[in-house]
Short mmCIF file of C-alpha atoms in Angstrom, two decimals:
data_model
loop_
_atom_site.label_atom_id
_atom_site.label_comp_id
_atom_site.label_asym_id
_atom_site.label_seq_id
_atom_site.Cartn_x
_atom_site.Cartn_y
_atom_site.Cartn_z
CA UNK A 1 4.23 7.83 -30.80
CA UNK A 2 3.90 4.01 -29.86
CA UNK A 3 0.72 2.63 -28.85
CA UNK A 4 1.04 2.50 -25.21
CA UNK A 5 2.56 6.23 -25.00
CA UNK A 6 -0.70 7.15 -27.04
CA UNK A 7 -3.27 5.16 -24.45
CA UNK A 8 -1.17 6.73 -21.62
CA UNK A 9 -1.12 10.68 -23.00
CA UNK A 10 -5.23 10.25 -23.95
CA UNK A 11 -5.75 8.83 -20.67
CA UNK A 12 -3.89 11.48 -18.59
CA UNK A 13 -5.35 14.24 -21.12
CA UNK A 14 -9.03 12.47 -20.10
CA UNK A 15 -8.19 13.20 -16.45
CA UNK A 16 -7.23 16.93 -16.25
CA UNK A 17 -10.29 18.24 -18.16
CA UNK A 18 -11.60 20.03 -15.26
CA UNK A 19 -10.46 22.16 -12.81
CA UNK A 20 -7.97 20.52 -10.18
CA UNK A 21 -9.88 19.13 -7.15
CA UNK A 22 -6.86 19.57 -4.97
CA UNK A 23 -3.66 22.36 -3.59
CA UNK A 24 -0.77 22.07 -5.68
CA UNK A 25 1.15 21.20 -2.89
CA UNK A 26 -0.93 17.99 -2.56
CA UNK A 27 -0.54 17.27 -6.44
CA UNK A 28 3.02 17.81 -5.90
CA UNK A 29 3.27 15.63 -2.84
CA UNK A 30 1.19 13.00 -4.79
CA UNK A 31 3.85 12.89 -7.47
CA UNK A 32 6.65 12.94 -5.27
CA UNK A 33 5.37 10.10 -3.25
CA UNK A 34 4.38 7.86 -6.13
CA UNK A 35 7.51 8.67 -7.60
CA UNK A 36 9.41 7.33 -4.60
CA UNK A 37 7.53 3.84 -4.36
CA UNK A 38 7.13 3.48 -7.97
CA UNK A 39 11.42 3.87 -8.09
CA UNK A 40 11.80 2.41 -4.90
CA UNK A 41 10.13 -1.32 -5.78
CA UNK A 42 11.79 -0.83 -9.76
CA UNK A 43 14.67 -1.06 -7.47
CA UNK A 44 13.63 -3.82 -5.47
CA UNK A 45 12.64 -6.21 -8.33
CA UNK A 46 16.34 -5.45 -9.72
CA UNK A 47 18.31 -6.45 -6.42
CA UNK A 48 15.41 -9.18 -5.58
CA UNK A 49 17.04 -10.96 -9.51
CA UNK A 50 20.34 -10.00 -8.60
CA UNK A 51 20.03 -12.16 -5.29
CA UNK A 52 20.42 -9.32 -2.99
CA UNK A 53 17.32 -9.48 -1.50
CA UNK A 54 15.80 -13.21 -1.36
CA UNK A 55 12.72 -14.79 0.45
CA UNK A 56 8.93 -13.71 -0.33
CA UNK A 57 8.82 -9.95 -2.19
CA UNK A 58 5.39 -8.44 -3.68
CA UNK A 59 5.77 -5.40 -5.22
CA UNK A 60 3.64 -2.50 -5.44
CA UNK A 61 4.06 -1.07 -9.04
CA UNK A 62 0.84 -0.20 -10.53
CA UNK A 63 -1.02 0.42 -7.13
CA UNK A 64 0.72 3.73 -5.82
CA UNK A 65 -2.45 5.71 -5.82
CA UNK A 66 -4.09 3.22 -3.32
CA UNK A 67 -1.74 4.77 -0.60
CA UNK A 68 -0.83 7.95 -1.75
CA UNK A 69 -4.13 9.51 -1.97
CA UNK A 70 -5.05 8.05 1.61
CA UNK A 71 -2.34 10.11 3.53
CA UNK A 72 -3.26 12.99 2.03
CA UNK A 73 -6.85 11.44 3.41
CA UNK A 74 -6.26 10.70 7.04
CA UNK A 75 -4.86 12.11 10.66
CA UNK A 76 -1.37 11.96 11.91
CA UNK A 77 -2.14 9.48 14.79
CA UNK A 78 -4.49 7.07 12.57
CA UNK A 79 -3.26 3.54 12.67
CA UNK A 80 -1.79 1.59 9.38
CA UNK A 81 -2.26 -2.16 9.04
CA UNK A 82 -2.00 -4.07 5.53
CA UNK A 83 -1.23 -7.56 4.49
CA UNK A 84 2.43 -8.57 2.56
CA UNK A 85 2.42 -6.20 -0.60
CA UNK A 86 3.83 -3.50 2.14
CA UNK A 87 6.86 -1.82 1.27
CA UNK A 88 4.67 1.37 -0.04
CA UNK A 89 2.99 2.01 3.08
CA UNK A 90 5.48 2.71 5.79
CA UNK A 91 6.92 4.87 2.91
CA UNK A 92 3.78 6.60 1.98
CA UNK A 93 3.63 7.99 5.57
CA UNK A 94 7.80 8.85 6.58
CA UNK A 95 9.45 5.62 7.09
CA UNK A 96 13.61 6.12 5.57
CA UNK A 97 13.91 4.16 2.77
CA UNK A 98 16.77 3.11 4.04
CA UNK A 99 15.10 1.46 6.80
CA UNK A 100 13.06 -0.50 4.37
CA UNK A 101 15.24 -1.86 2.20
CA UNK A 102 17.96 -2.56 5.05
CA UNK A 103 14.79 -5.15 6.07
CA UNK A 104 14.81 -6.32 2.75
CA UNK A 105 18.72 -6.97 2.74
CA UNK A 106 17.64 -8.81 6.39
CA UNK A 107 20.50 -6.18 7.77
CA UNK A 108 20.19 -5.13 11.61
CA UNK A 109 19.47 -1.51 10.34
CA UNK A 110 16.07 -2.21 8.92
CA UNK A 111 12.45 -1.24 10.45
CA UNK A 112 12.14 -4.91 12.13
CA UNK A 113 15.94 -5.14 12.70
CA UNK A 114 16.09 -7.80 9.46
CA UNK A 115 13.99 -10.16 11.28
CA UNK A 116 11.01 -9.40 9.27
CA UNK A 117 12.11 -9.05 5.28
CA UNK A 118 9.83 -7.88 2.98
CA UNK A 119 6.77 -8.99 3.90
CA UNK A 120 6.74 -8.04 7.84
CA UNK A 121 7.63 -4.01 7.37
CA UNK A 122 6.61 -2.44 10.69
CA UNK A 123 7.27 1.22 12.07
CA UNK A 124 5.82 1.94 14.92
CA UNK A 125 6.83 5.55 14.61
CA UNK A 126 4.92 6.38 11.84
CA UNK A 127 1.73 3.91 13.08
CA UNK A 128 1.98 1.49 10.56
CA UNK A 129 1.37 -1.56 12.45
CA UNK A 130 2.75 -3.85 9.99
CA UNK A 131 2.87 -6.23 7.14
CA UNK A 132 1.22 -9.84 7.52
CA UNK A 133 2.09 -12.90 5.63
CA UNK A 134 -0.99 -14.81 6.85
CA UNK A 135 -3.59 -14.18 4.39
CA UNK A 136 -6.49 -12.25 5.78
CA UNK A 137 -5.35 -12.35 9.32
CA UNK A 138 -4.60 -8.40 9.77
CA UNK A 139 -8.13 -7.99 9.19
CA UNK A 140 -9.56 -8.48 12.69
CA UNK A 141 -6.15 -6.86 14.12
CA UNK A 142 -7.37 -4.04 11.94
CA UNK A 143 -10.78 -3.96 14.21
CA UNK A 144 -8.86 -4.47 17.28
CA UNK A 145 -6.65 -1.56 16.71
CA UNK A 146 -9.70 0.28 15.67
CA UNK A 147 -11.22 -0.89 19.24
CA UNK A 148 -8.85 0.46 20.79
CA UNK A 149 -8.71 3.80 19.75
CA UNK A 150 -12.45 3.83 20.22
CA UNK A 151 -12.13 2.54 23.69
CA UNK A 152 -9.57 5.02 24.63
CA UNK A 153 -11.16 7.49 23.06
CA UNK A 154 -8.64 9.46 20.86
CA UNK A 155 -10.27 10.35 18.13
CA UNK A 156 -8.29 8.37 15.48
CA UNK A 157 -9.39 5.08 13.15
CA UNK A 158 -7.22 2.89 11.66
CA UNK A 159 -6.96 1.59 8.23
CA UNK A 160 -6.78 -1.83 7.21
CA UNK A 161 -5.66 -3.20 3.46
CA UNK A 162 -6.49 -6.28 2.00
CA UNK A 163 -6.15 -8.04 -1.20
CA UNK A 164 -9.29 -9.48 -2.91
CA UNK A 165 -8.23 -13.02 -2.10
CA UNK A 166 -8.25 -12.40 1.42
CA UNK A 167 -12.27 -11.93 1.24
CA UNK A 168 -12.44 -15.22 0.91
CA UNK A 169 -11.89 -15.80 4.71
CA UNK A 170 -13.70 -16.48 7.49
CA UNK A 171 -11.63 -13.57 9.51
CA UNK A 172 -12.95 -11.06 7.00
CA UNK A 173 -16.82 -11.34 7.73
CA UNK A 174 -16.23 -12.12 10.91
CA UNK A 175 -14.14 -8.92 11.25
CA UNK A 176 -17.10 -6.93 9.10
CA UNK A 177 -19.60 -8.21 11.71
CA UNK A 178 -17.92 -7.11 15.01
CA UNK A 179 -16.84 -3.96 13.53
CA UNK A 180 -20.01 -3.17 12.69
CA UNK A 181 -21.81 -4.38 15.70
CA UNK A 182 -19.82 -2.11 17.68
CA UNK A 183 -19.35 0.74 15.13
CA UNK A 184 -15.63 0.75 15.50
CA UNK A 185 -13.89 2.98 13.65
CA UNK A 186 -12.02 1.09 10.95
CA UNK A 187 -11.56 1.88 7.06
CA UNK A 188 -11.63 -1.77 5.36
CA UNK A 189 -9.97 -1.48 1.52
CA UNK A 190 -9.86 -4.29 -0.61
CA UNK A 191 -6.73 -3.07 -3.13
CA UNK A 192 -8.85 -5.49 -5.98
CA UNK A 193 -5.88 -5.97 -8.62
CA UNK A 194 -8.13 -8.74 -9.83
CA UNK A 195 -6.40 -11.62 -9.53
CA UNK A 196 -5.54 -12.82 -6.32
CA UNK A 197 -2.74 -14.81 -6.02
CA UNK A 198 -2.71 -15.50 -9.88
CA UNK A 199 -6.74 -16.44 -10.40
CA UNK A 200 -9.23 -13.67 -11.17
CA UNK A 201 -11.99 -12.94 -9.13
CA UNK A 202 -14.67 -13.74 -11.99
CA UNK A 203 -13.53 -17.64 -11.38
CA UNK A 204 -13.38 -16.88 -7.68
CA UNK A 205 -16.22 -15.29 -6.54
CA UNK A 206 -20.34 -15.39 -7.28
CA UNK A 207 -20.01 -11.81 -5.95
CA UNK A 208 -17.25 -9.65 -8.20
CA UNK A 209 -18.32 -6.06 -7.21
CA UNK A 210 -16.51 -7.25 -4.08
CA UNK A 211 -17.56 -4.10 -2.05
CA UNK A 212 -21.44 -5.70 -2.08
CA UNK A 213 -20.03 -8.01 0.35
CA UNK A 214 -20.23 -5.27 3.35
CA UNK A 215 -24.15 -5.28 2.49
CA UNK A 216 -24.77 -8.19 4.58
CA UNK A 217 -23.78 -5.75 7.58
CA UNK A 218 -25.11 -2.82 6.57
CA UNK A 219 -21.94 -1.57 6.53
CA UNK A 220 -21.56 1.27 4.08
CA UNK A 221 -19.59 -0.08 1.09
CA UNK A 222 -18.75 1.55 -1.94
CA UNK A 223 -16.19 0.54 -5.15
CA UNK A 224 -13.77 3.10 -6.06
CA UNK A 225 -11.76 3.90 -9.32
CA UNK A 226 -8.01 3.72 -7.61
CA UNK A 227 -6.17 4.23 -10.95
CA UNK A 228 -7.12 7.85 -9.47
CA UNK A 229 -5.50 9.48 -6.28
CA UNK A 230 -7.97 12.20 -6.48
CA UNK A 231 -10.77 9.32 -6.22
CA UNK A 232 -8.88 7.47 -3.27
CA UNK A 233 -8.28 10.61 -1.17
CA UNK A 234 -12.11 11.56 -1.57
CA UNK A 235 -13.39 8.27 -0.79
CA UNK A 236 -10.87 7.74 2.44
CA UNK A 237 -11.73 11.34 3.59
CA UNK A 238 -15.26 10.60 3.51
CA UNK A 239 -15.27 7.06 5.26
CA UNK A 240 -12.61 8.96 8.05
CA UNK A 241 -15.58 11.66 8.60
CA UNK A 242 -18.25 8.78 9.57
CA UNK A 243 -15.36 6.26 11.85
CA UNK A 244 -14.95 9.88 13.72
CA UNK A 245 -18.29 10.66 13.81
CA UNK A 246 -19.06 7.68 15.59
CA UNK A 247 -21.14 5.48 12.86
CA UNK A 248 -18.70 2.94 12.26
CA UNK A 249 -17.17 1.28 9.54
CA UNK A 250 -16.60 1.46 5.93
CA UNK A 251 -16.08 -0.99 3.55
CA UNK A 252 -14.31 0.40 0.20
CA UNK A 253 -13.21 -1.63 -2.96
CA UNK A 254 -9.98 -0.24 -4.52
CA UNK A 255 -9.86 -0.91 -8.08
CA UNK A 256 -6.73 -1.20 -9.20
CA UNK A 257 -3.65 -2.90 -10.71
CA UNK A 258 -0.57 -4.34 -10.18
CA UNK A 259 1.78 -4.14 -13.31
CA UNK A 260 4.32 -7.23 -11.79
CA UNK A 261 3.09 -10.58 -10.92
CA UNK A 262 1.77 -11.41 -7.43
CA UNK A 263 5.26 -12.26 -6.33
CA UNK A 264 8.72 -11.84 -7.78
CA UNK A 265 7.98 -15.44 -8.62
CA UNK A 266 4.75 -14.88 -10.78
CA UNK A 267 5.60 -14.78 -14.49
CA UNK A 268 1.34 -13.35 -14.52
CA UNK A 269 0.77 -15.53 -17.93
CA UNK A 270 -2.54 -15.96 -16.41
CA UNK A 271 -3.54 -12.18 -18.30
CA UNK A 272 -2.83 -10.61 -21.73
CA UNK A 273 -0.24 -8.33 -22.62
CA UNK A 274 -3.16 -5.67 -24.40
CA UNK A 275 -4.58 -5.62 -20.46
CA UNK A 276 -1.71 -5.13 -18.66
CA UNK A 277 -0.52 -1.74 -21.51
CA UNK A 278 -4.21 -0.86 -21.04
CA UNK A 279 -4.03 -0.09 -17.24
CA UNK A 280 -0.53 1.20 -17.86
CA UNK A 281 -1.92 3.85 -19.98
CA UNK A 282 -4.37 4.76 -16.66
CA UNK A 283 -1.56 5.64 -14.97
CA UNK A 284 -2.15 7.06 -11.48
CA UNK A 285 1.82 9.05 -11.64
CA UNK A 286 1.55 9.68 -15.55
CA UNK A 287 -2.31 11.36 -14.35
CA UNK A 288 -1.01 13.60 -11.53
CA UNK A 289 1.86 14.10 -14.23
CA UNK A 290 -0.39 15.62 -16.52
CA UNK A 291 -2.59 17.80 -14.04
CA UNK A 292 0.49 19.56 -12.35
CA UNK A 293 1.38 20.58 -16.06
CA UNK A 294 -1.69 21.58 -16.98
CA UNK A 295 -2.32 24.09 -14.81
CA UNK A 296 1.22 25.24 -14.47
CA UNK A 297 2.17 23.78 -11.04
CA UNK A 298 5.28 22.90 -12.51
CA UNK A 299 7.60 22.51 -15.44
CA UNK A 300 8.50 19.32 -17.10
CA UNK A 301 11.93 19.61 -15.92
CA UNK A 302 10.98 20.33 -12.45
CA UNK A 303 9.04 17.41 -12.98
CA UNK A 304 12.24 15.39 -14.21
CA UNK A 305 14.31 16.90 -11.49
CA UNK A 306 12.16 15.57 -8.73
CA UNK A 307 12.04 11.94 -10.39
CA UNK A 308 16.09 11.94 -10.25
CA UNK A 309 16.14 13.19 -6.92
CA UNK A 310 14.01 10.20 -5.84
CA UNK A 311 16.34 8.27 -8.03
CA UNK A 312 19.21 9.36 -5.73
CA UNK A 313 17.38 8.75 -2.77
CA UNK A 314 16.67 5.16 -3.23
CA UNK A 315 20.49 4.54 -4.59
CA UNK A 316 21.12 6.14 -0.87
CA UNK A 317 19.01 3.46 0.42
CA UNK A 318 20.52 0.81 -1.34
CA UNK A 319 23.92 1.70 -0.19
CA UNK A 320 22.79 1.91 3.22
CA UNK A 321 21.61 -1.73 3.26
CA UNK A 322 24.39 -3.05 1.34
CA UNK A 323 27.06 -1.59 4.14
CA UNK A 324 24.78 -1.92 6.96
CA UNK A 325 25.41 -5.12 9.26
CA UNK A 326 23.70 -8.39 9.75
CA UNK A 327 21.70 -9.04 12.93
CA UNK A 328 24.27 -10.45 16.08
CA UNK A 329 22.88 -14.58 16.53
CA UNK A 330 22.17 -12.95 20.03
CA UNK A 331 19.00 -11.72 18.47
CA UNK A 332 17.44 -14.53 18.42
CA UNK A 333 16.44 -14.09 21.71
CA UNK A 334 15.26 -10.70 21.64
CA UNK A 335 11.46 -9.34 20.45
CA UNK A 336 9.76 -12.42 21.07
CA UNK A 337 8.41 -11.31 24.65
CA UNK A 338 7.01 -8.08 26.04
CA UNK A 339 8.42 -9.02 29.34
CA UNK A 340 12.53 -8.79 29.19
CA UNK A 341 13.08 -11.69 31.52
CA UNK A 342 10.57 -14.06 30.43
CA UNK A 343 11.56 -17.59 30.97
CA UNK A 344 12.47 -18.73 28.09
CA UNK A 345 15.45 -21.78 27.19
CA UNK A 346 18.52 -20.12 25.51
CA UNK A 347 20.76 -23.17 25.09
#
């Protein structure tokens, strides 16, 4: 057995040792779901070399656990806001593949009718209020939509990613202080894959338990190990109790790690190759993997069955964007204003 298939096996083996925490129809749904956006951005990095899809692309591989175990977490009805790295959010919570990577392709079929590409992913029918390119910037629209849902009283939060660059901000304590002030009901998660851009937060940052930062608003703020999707469900469950309870934020670091560079463009020499097989072997899937075995939930081929029928499902998606048309030039004009007939020039 090579070396990294030996860190992976002891580390899954080190995470089933107990009983399972969870339904095996939520492990199951874990390991479909991961599946999907682990396949789904493989695929993407693949067409993203090939040309296919071009601009900005961040992929997600490495992470999955950081949305998967927050569904499983939160409300139909809660509201979904992240920065750039978004293609595994919208499809964490329903959005068609197809959809997605039709945006990617910059085809008229996709989620923001191929205006957005892959870093402006927005379904409104699933609540995920989008993907931002301006770093930091979703994190007061995270409060706002949190305001909201306070002011109208519904009973719902909303949840609002970040990368641990994006602490560095002005928008982000400012965001921590209002939400706070007015105990709005927003889940803040820093998705800490430690290196920002391509610098690590140890040559970033005095302060690199990043989730100390919510002390200076009393907001409660806690780190959490996201390798694990049993660890990001529990810690999202709990901060959802005290947003709908009526005490406000909470401020959680998600430890974690992205096996691709910051961008398609990031070779990531700026880390070793023993780190990188290290977190591999942590494995959020592999982990799930290893518990639905363990305990019989399923067989290894049902297992391997499930993985090629995700397989299929993002070659479906591909196809789709591939024969899928490009936006008319008459849509330049369109989604800019809420108001149909606002005067704007069109010649």
């Amino acid at each position: 057995m090579a070396t990294k298939e030996k860190a992976s096996a002891k580390s899954a083996k080190a995470k089933v040792q107990a009983e399972p925490k969870f339904s095996k129809e939520t492990y199951m749904w874990w390991f479909e779901n991961m599946k999907l956006i682990r396949r789904f951005e493989e695929k993407t990095g693949q067409l993203y070399g090939q040309q296919k899809i071009k601009g900005f692309c961040h992929l997600y591989i490495g992470q999955e656990a950081c949305v998967a175990g927050a569904v499983t977490a939160l409300e139909k009805g809660d509201k979904w806001i992240t920065a750039y790295r978004d293609h595994a959010h919208p499809l964490a919570l329903g959005t068609d593949p197809g959809a997605v990577m039709a945006e990617m392709f910059a085809k008229v079929t996709g989620c923001s009718k191929g205006k957005g590409g892959s870093m402006h992913i927005f379904d409104k029918e699933v609540n995920f209020v989008g993907g931002h390119g301006i770093v930091g910037g979703q994190i007061p629209l995270g409060a706002g939509l949190a305001f909201a849902e306070k002011y109208n009283k519904t009973g719902k939060l909303c949840i609002c990613y970040m990368g641990d660059g994006a602490v560095r901000q002005g928008a982000f304590h400012e965001a921590l202080n209002m939400a706070m002030s007015w105990k709005l009901p927003v889940i803040f998660v820093i998705e800490n894959n430690g290196y920002a851009m391509g610098t690590s937060v140890s040559r970033t940052s005095n302060v690199q338990d990043l989730y100390k930062l919510g002390s200076a608003y009393d907001m409660p703020s806690f780190p959490v190990d996201a390798m694990s999707v049993e660890n990001v469900h529990t810690a999202v469950a709990e901060a959802a109790d005290r947003a709908r309870a009526g005490e406000g934020p909470t401020l959680l670091e998600f430890r974690t790690y992205r096996y691709k560079g910051h961008s398609m463009s990031d070779p990531a020499k700026y880390r070793t190759k023993e780190e990188l097989e290290d977190y591999k072997g942590r494995d959020s899937i592999e982990a799930v993997a290893a518990t639905i075995l363990k305990n019989g939930f399923a067989t290894q081929e049902e297992l391997e069955q499930i993985d090629e029928n995700v397989k299929q499902r993002v070659a479906e998606a591909v196809k789709f964007a591939e024969e899928s048309p490009y936006p008319d030039p008459s849509e330049l004009y369109t989604d800019i204003y809420v108001e149909p007939d606002y005067p704007y020039v069109m010649d």
